[in-house]
Each structure stands twice: as C-alpha cells, then as structure tokens.
mmCIF file of C-alpha atoms in Angstrom:
data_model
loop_
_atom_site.group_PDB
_atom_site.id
_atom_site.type_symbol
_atom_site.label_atom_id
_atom_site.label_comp_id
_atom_site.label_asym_id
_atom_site.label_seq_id
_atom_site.Cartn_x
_atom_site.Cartn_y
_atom_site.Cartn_z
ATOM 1 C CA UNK A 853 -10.798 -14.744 -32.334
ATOM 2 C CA UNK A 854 -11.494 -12.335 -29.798
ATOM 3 C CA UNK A 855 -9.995 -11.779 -26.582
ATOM 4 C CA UNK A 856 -11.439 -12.706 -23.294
ATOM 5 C CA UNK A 857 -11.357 -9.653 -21.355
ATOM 6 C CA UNK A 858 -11.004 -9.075 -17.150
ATOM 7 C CA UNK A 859 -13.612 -7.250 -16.212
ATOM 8 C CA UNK A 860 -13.762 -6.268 -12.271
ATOM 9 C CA UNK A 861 -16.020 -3.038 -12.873
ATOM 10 C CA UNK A 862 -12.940 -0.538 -12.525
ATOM 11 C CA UNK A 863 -11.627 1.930 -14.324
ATOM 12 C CA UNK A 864 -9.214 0.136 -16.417
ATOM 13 C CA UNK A 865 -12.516 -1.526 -17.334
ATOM 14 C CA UNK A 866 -14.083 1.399 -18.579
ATOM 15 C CA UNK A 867 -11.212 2.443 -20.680
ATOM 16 C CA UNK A 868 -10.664 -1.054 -22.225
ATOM 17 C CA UNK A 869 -14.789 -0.678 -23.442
ATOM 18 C CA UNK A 870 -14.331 2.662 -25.135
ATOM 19 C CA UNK A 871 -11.401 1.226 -27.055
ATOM 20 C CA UNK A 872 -12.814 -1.651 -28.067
ATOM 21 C CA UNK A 873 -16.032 0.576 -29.172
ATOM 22 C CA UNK A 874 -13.554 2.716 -31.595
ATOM 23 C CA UNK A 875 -11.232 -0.737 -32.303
ATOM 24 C CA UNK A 876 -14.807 -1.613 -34.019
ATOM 25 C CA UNK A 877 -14.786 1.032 -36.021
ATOM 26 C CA UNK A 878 -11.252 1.020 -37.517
ATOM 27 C CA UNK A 879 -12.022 -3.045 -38.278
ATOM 28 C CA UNK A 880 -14.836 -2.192 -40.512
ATOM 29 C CA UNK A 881 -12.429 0.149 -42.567
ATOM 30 C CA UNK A 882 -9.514 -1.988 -42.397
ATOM 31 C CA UNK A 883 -9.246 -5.772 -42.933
ATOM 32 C CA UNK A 884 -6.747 -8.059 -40.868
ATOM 33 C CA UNK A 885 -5.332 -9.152 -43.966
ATOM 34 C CA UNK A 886 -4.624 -5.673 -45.098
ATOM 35 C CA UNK A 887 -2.525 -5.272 -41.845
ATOM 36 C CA UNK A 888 -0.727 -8.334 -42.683
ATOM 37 C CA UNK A 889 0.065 -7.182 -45.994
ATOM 38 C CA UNK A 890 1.139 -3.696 -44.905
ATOM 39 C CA UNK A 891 3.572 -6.081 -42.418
ATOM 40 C CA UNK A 892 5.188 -7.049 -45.539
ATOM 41 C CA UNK A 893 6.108 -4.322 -46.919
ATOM 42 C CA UNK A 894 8.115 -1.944 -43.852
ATOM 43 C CA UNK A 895 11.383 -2.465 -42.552
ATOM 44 C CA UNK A 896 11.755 -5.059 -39.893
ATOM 45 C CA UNK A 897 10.838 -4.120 -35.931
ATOM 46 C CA UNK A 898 13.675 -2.636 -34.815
ATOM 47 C CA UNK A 899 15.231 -4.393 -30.802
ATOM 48 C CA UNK A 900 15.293 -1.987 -28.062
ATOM 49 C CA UNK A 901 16.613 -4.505 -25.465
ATOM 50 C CA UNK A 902 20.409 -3.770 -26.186
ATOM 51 C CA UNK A 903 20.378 -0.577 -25.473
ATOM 52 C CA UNK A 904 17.418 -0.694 -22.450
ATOM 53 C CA UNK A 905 19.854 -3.297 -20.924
ATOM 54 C CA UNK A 906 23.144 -1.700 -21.488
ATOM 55 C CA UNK A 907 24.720 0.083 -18.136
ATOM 56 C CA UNK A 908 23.282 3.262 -16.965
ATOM 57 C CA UNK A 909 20.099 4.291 -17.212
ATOM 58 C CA UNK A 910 17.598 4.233 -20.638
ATOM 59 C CA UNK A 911 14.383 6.543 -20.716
ATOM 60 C CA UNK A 912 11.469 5.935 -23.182
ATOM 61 C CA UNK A 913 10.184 9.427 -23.567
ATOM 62 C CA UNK A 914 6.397 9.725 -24.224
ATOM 63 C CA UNK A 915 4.447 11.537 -26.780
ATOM 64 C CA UNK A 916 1.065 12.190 -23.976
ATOM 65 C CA UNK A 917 -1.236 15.109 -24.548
ATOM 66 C CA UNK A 918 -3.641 13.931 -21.751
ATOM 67 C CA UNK A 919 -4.739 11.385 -19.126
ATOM 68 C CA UNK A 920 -7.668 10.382 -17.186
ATOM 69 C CA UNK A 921 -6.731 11.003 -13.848
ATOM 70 C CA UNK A 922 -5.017 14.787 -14.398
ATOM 71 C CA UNK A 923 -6.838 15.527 -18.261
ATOM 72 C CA UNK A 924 -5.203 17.881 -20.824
ATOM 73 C CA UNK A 925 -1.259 17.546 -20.041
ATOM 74 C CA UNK A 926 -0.286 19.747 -22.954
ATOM 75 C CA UNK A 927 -1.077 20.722 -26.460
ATOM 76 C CA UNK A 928 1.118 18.606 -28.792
ATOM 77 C CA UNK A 929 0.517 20.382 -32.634
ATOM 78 C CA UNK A 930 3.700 18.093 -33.710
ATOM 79 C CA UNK A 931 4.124 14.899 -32.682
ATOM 80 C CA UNK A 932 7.201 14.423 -34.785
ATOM 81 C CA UNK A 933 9.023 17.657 -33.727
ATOM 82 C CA UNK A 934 8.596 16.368 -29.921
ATOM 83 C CA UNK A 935 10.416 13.019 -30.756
ATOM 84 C CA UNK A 936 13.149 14.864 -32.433
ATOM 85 C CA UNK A 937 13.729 16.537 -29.049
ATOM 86 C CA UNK A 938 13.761 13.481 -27.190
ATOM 87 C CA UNK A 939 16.036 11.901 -29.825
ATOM 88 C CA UNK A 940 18.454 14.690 -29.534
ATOM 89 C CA UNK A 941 18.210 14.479 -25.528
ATOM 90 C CA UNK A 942 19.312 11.264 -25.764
ATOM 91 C CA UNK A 943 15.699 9.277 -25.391
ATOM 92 C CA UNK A 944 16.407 5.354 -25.882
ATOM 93 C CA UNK A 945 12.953 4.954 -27.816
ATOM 94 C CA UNK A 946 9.572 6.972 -27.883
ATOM 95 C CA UNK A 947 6.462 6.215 -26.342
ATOM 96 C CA UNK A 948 3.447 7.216 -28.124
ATOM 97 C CA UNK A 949 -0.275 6.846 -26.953
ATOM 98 C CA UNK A 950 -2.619 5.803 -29.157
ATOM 99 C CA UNK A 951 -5.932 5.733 -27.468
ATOM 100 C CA UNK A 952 -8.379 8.450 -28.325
ATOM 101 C CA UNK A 953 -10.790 9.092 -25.499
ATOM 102 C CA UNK A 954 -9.013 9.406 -22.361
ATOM 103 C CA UNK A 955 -5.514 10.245 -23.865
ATOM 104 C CA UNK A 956 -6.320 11.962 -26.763
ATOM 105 C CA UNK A 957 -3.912 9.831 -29.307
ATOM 106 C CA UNK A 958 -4.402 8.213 -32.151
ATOM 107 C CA UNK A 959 -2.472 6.396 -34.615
ATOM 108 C CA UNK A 960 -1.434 9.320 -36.840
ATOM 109 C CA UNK A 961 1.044 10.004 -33.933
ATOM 110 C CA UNK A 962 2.104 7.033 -34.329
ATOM 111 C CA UNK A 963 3.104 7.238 -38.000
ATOM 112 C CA UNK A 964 4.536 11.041 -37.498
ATOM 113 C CA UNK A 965 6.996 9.796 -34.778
ATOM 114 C CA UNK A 966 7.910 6.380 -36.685
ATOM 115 C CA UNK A 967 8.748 8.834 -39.806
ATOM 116 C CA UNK A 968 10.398 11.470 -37.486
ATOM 117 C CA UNK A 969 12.758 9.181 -35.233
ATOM 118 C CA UNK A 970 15.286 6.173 -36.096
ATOM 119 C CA UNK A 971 14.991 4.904 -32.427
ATOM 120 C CA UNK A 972 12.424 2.033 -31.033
ATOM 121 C CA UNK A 973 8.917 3.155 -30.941
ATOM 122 C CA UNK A 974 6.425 1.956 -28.863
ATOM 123 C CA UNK A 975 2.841 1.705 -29.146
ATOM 124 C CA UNK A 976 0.887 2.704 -25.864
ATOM 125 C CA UNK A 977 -2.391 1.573 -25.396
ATOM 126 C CA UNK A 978 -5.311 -0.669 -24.065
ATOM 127 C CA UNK A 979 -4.048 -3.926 -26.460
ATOM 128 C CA UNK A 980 -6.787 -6.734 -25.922
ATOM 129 C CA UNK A 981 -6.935 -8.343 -29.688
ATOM 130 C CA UNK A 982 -4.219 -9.567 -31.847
ATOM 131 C CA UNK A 983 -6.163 -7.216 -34.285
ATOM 132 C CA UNK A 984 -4.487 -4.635 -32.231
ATOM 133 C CA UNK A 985 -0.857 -6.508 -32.052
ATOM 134 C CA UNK A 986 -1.330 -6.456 -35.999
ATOM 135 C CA UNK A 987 -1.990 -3.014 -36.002
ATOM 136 C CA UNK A 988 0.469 -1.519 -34.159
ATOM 137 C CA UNK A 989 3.238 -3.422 -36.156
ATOM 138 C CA UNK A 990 1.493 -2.137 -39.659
ATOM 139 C CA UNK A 991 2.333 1.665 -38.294
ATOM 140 C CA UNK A 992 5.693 0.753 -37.489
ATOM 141 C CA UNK A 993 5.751 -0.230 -33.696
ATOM 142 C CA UNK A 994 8.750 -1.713 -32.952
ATOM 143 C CA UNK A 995 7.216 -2.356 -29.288
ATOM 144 C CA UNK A 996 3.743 -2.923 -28.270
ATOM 145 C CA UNK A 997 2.613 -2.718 -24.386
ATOM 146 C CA UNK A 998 0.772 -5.371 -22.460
ATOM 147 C CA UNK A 999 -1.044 -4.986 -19.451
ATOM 148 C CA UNK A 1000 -1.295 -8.313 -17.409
ATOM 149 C CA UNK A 1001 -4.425 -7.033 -15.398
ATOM 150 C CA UNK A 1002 -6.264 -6.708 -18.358
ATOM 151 C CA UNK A 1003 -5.947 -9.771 -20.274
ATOM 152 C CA UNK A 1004 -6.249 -13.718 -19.206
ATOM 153 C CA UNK A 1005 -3.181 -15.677 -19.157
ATOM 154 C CA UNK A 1006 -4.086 -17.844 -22.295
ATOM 155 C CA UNK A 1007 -4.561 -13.654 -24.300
ATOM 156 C CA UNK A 1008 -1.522 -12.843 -22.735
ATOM 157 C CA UNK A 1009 0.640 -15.794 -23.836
ATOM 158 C CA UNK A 1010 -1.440 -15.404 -27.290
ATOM 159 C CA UNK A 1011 -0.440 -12.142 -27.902
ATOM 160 C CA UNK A 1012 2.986 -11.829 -26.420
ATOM 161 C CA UNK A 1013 3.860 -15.069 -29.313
ATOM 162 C CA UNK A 1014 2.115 -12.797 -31.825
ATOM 163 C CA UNK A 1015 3.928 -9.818 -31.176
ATOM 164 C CA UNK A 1016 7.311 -12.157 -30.967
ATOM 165 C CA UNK A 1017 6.251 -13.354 -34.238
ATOM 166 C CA UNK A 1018 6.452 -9.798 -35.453
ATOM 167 C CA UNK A 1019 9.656 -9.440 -34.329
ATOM 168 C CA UNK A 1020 8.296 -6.786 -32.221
ATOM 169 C CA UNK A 1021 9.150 -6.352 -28.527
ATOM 170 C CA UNK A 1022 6.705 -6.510 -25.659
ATOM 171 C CA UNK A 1023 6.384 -4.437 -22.901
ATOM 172 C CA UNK A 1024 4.622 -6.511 -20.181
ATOM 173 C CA UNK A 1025 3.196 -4.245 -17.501
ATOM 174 C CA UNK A 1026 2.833 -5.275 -14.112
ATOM 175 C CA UNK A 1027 1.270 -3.849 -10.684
ATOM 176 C CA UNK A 1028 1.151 -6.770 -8.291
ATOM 177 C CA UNK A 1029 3.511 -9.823 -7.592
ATOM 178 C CA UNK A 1030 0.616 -12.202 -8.754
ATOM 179 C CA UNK A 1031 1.031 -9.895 -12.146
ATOM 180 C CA UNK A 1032 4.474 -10.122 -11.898
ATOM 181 C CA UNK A 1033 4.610 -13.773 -11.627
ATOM 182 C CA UNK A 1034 2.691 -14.285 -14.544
ATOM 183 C CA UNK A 1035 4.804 -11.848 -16.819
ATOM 184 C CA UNK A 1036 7.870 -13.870 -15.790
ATOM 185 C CA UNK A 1037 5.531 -17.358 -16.841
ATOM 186 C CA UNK A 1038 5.002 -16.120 -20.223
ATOM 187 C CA UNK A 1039 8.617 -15.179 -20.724
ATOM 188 C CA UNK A 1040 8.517 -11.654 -20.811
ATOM 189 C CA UNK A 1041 11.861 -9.971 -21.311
ATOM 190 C CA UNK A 1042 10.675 -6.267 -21.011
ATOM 191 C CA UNK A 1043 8.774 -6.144 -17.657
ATOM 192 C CA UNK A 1044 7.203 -3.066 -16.554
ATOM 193 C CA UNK A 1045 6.399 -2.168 -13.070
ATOM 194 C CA UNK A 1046 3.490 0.549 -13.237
ATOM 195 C CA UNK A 1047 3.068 2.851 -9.821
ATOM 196 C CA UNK A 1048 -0.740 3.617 -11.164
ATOM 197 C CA UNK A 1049 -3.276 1.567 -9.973
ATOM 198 C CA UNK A 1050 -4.957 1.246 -13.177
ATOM 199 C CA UNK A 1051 -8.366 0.605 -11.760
ATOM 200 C CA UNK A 1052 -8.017 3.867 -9.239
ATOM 201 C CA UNK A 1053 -5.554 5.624 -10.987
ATOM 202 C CA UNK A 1054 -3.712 6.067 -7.771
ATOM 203 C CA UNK A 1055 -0.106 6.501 -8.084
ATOM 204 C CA UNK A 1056 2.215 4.354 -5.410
ATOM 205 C CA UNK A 1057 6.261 4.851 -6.345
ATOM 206 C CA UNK A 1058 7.262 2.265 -3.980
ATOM 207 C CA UNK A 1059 5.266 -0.180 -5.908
ATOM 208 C CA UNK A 1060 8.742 -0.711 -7.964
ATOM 209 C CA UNK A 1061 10.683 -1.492 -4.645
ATOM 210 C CA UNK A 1062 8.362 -4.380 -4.008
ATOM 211 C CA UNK A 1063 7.967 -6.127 -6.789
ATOM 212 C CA UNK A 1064 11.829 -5.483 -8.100
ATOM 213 C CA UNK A 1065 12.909 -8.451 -6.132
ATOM 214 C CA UNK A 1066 10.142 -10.600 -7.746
ATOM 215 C CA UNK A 1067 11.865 -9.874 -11.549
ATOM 216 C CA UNK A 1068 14.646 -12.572 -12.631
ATOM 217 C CA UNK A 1069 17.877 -10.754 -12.743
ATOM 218 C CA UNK A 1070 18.275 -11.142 -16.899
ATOM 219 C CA UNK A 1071 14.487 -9.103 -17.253
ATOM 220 C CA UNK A 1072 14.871 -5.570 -18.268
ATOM 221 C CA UNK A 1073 13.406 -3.800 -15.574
ATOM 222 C CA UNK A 1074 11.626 -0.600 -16.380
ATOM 223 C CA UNK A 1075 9.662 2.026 -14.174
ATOM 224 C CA UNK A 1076 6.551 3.424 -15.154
ATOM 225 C CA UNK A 1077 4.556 6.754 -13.672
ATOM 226 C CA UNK A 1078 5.337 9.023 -10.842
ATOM 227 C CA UNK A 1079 8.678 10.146 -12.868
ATOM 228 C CA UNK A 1080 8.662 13.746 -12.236
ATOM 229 C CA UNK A 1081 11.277 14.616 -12.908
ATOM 230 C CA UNK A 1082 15.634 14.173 -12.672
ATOM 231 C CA UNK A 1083 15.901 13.192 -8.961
ATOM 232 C CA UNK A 1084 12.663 10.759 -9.412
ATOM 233 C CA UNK A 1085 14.384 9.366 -12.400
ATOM 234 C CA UNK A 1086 17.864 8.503 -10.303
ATOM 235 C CA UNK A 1087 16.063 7.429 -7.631
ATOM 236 C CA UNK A 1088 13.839 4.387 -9.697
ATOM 237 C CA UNK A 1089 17.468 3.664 -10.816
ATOM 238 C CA UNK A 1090 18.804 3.463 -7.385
ATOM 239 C CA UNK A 1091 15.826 0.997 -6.804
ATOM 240 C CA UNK A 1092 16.684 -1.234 -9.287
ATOM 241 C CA UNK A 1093 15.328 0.470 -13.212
ATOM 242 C CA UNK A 1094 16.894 -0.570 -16.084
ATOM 243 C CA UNK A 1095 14.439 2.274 -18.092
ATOM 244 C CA UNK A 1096 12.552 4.793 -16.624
ATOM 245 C CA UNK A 1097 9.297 5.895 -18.911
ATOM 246 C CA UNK A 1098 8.767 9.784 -18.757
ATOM 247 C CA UNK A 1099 5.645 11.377 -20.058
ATOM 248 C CA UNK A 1100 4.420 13.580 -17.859
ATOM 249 C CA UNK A 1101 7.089 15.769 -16.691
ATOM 250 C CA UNK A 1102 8.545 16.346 -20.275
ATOM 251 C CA UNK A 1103 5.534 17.225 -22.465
ATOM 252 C CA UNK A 1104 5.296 19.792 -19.274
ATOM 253 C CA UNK A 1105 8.868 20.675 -19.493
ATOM 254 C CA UNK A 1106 10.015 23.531 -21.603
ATOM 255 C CA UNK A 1107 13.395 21.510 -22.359
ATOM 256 C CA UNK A 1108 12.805 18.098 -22.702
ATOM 257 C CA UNK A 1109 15.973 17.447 -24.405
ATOM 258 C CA UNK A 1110 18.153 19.129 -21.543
ATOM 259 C CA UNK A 1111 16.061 17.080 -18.715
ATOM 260 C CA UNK A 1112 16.689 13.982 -20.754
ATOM 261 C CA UNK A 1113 20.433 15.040 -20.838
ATOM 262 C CA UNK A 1114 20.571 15.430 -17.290
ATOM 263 C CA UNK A 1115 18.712 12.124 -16.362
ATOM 264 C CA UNK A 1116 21.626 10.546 -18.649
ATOM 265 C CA UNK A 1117 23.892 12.555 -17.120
ATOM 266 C CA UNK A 1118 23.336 11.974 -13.577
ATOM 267 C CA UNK A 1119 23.040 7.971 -14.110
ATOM 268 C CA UNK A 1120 25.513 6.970 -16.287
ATOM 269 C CA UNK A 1121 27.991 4.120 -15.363
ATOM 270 C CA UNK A 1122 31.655 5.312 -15.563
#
C-alpha cells in the first residue's frame, strides 16, 4: 500500500519526488517478496541503543559525498575503507546515505560498509514506503531513519512497527515540538533532533536546546547537522546529546579517526 505523503511545496518535497521516481525503478527489478526472502537469509539487525545510551558521548559517523544545500562534500572512491576509519576512531555505528540525486548514494554503499564494519549501520534516506523499510533491512541496515515531517502519523506508526518487526532500530527525526510530540506518540526510542530545516535547508543549532526538554528522559537523544567539528560535538553534549551524527566535518577531515578519538576523548564520563 503506498504511503500518503506531506506535501507543503518545499524542498523536502522535491527530494521525496525524485526518490520515489528512482524507488519506481528499483520495484520493477526487484519484487517485495524477494526482499522478504533476502530478510531470511542475513544475520539478525544488530541494537545500537546500548551503546548510544551508555555514558559519554556516541557519534554515528556518516558515509556523505554530497548535499543539496553545499553540493559535492568530497570524493568517496571507498565507502568501506571510510567506515574502517570511523570504526577504528571509535564511531558507535555508520551512517550511510542512500539517495542518489541530491546526495549522490546509493545502496552499493550500503552493502560495502555492512561488509566492511561489525558496528550498527544505518540507512539514510527519504523512507516513505515500507517497500523502502524492506529494503534497507535486505542490505543489512540495522537502523533505518524516519523523518516525521514527511510522513502522516498513521505511515509513521506503520512503518516504525515494520521496521520493529525487523528487529531493526528507528531513527525518528524531529525539527519542531509538534514533530517531537508525535515521535514520542509512536514510541520512538531513538529520537533525532535535526538543526536543518528540511524544507529551507537552513541550519539552526539551538533547535536541539528547545526541543531537548520536550524528549522523555529514557529516549536516546541524538543531534543531527551543524556538527563541525570537536568543540560543536561537546557542546550538543553539554545540551543534552546522547549521539551526535557527524558527516560533514569528517568526510572533509583528513583524520577522521583522530577527530572521532578526540570527540570520545573530550566527552567521556570518568
């Protein structure tokens, strides 16, 4: 059954229309059922929350070659090699985009960094269909992200139970305490707080002082964009993170296992 998208003619619009243009395309080659059958046959999801909720702070480092508000980032030949380095830094799970047009993914990253890393993976992009959900746990997602402003509640609750069913984790991303509200209704347990306006692309970091207080104490808590680096990382923790996601700043960085060494270093609990 398909999903009934938001549309409010923004950008986050645009972007959900171009994936479900190339989601088309990848249905016609592959059938739901062979998803479900490819389910069957890899090891179970593996569960990022002990670790994202343990003290200190936990960064999911991102495998992101571009974007659509600052374009090419930086040239990733080797998606796997990257999530080595984060590994070794210390990275409590890898983030890897999967949308083609405006971040030039796909899921062949996907599969490299599943088959390169024995930490959580999680799938990052537009997800609007359980088609999608299905997908992403087929490749070896052990996390899937869900973006509140882009799906009704009754496709939110639909797809957070799917992805539950998968034993998969989901990341439920939130901008607004409306958003917020209903993340904590469907009994999210991973709740994102994203500074990007998704349908401006402007970037707000004290978005995640706002809505913090609007999070049950027992949700994960994690901080998404406008992590430039160390001191940025500390200071979402200071505010309230549980996990920090970093894409940006280390496919930029020349050492993004040292950075994620010092962000580990500079926020753990003695």
């Amino acid at each position: 059954m398909p999903m009934t998208v938001r549309h409010t003619g923004t950008v986050l619009d645009e972007i959900i229309a171009g994936v479900l243009e190339d989601l088309h395309e990848r249905q016609v080659l592959v059938e739901e059922a062979s998803l479900r059958e490819a389910i069957e046959l890899i090891e179970p999801a593996l569960d990022p929350l002990p670790r994202f909720a343990a003290p200190g702070l936990s960064v999911i480092a991102e495998v992101k070659r571009s974007s659509p508000s600052k374009g090419a980032l930086a040239t990733i030949d080797d998606p796997a090699a990257l999530a080595d380095a984060y590994h070794a830094g210390g990275a409590a799970a890898v983030s890897v985009l999967t949308e083609r047009r405006r971040f030039s993914g796909s899921l062949a990253d996907l599969d490299a960094v599943r088959a390169a890393v024995p930490i959580p993976v999680l799938r990052k992009d537009f997800i609007v269909t359980r088609y999608q959900v299905l997908e992403a746990r087929a490749h070896g997602a052990d996390l899937v992200l869900l973006i509140v402003a882009a799906l009704s509640d009754e496709d939110l609750a639909e797809l957070y139970q799917l992805a539950t069913s998968l034993g998969m984790t989901a990341l439920v991303e939130v901008h607004t305490s409306e958003e917020a509200r209903r993340a904590v209704d469907v009994g999210a347990r991973l709740i994102g707080v994203n500074a990007r306006n998704l349908k401006t692309l402007e970037v707000d970091p004290g978005v995640f002082g706002r809505l913090v207080g609007d999070l049950p104490e027992d949700v994960v808590k994690v901080a998404e964009s406008g992590i430039r680096g160390v001191d940025d990382a500390v200071w979402f923790h200071d505010q309230g993170a549980d996990v920090v996601l970093v894409g940006e700043a280390l496919v930029r960085d020349g050492d993004p296992t040292g950075t994620l060494r010092a962000i580990t270093a500079r926020t753990t609990i003695s």
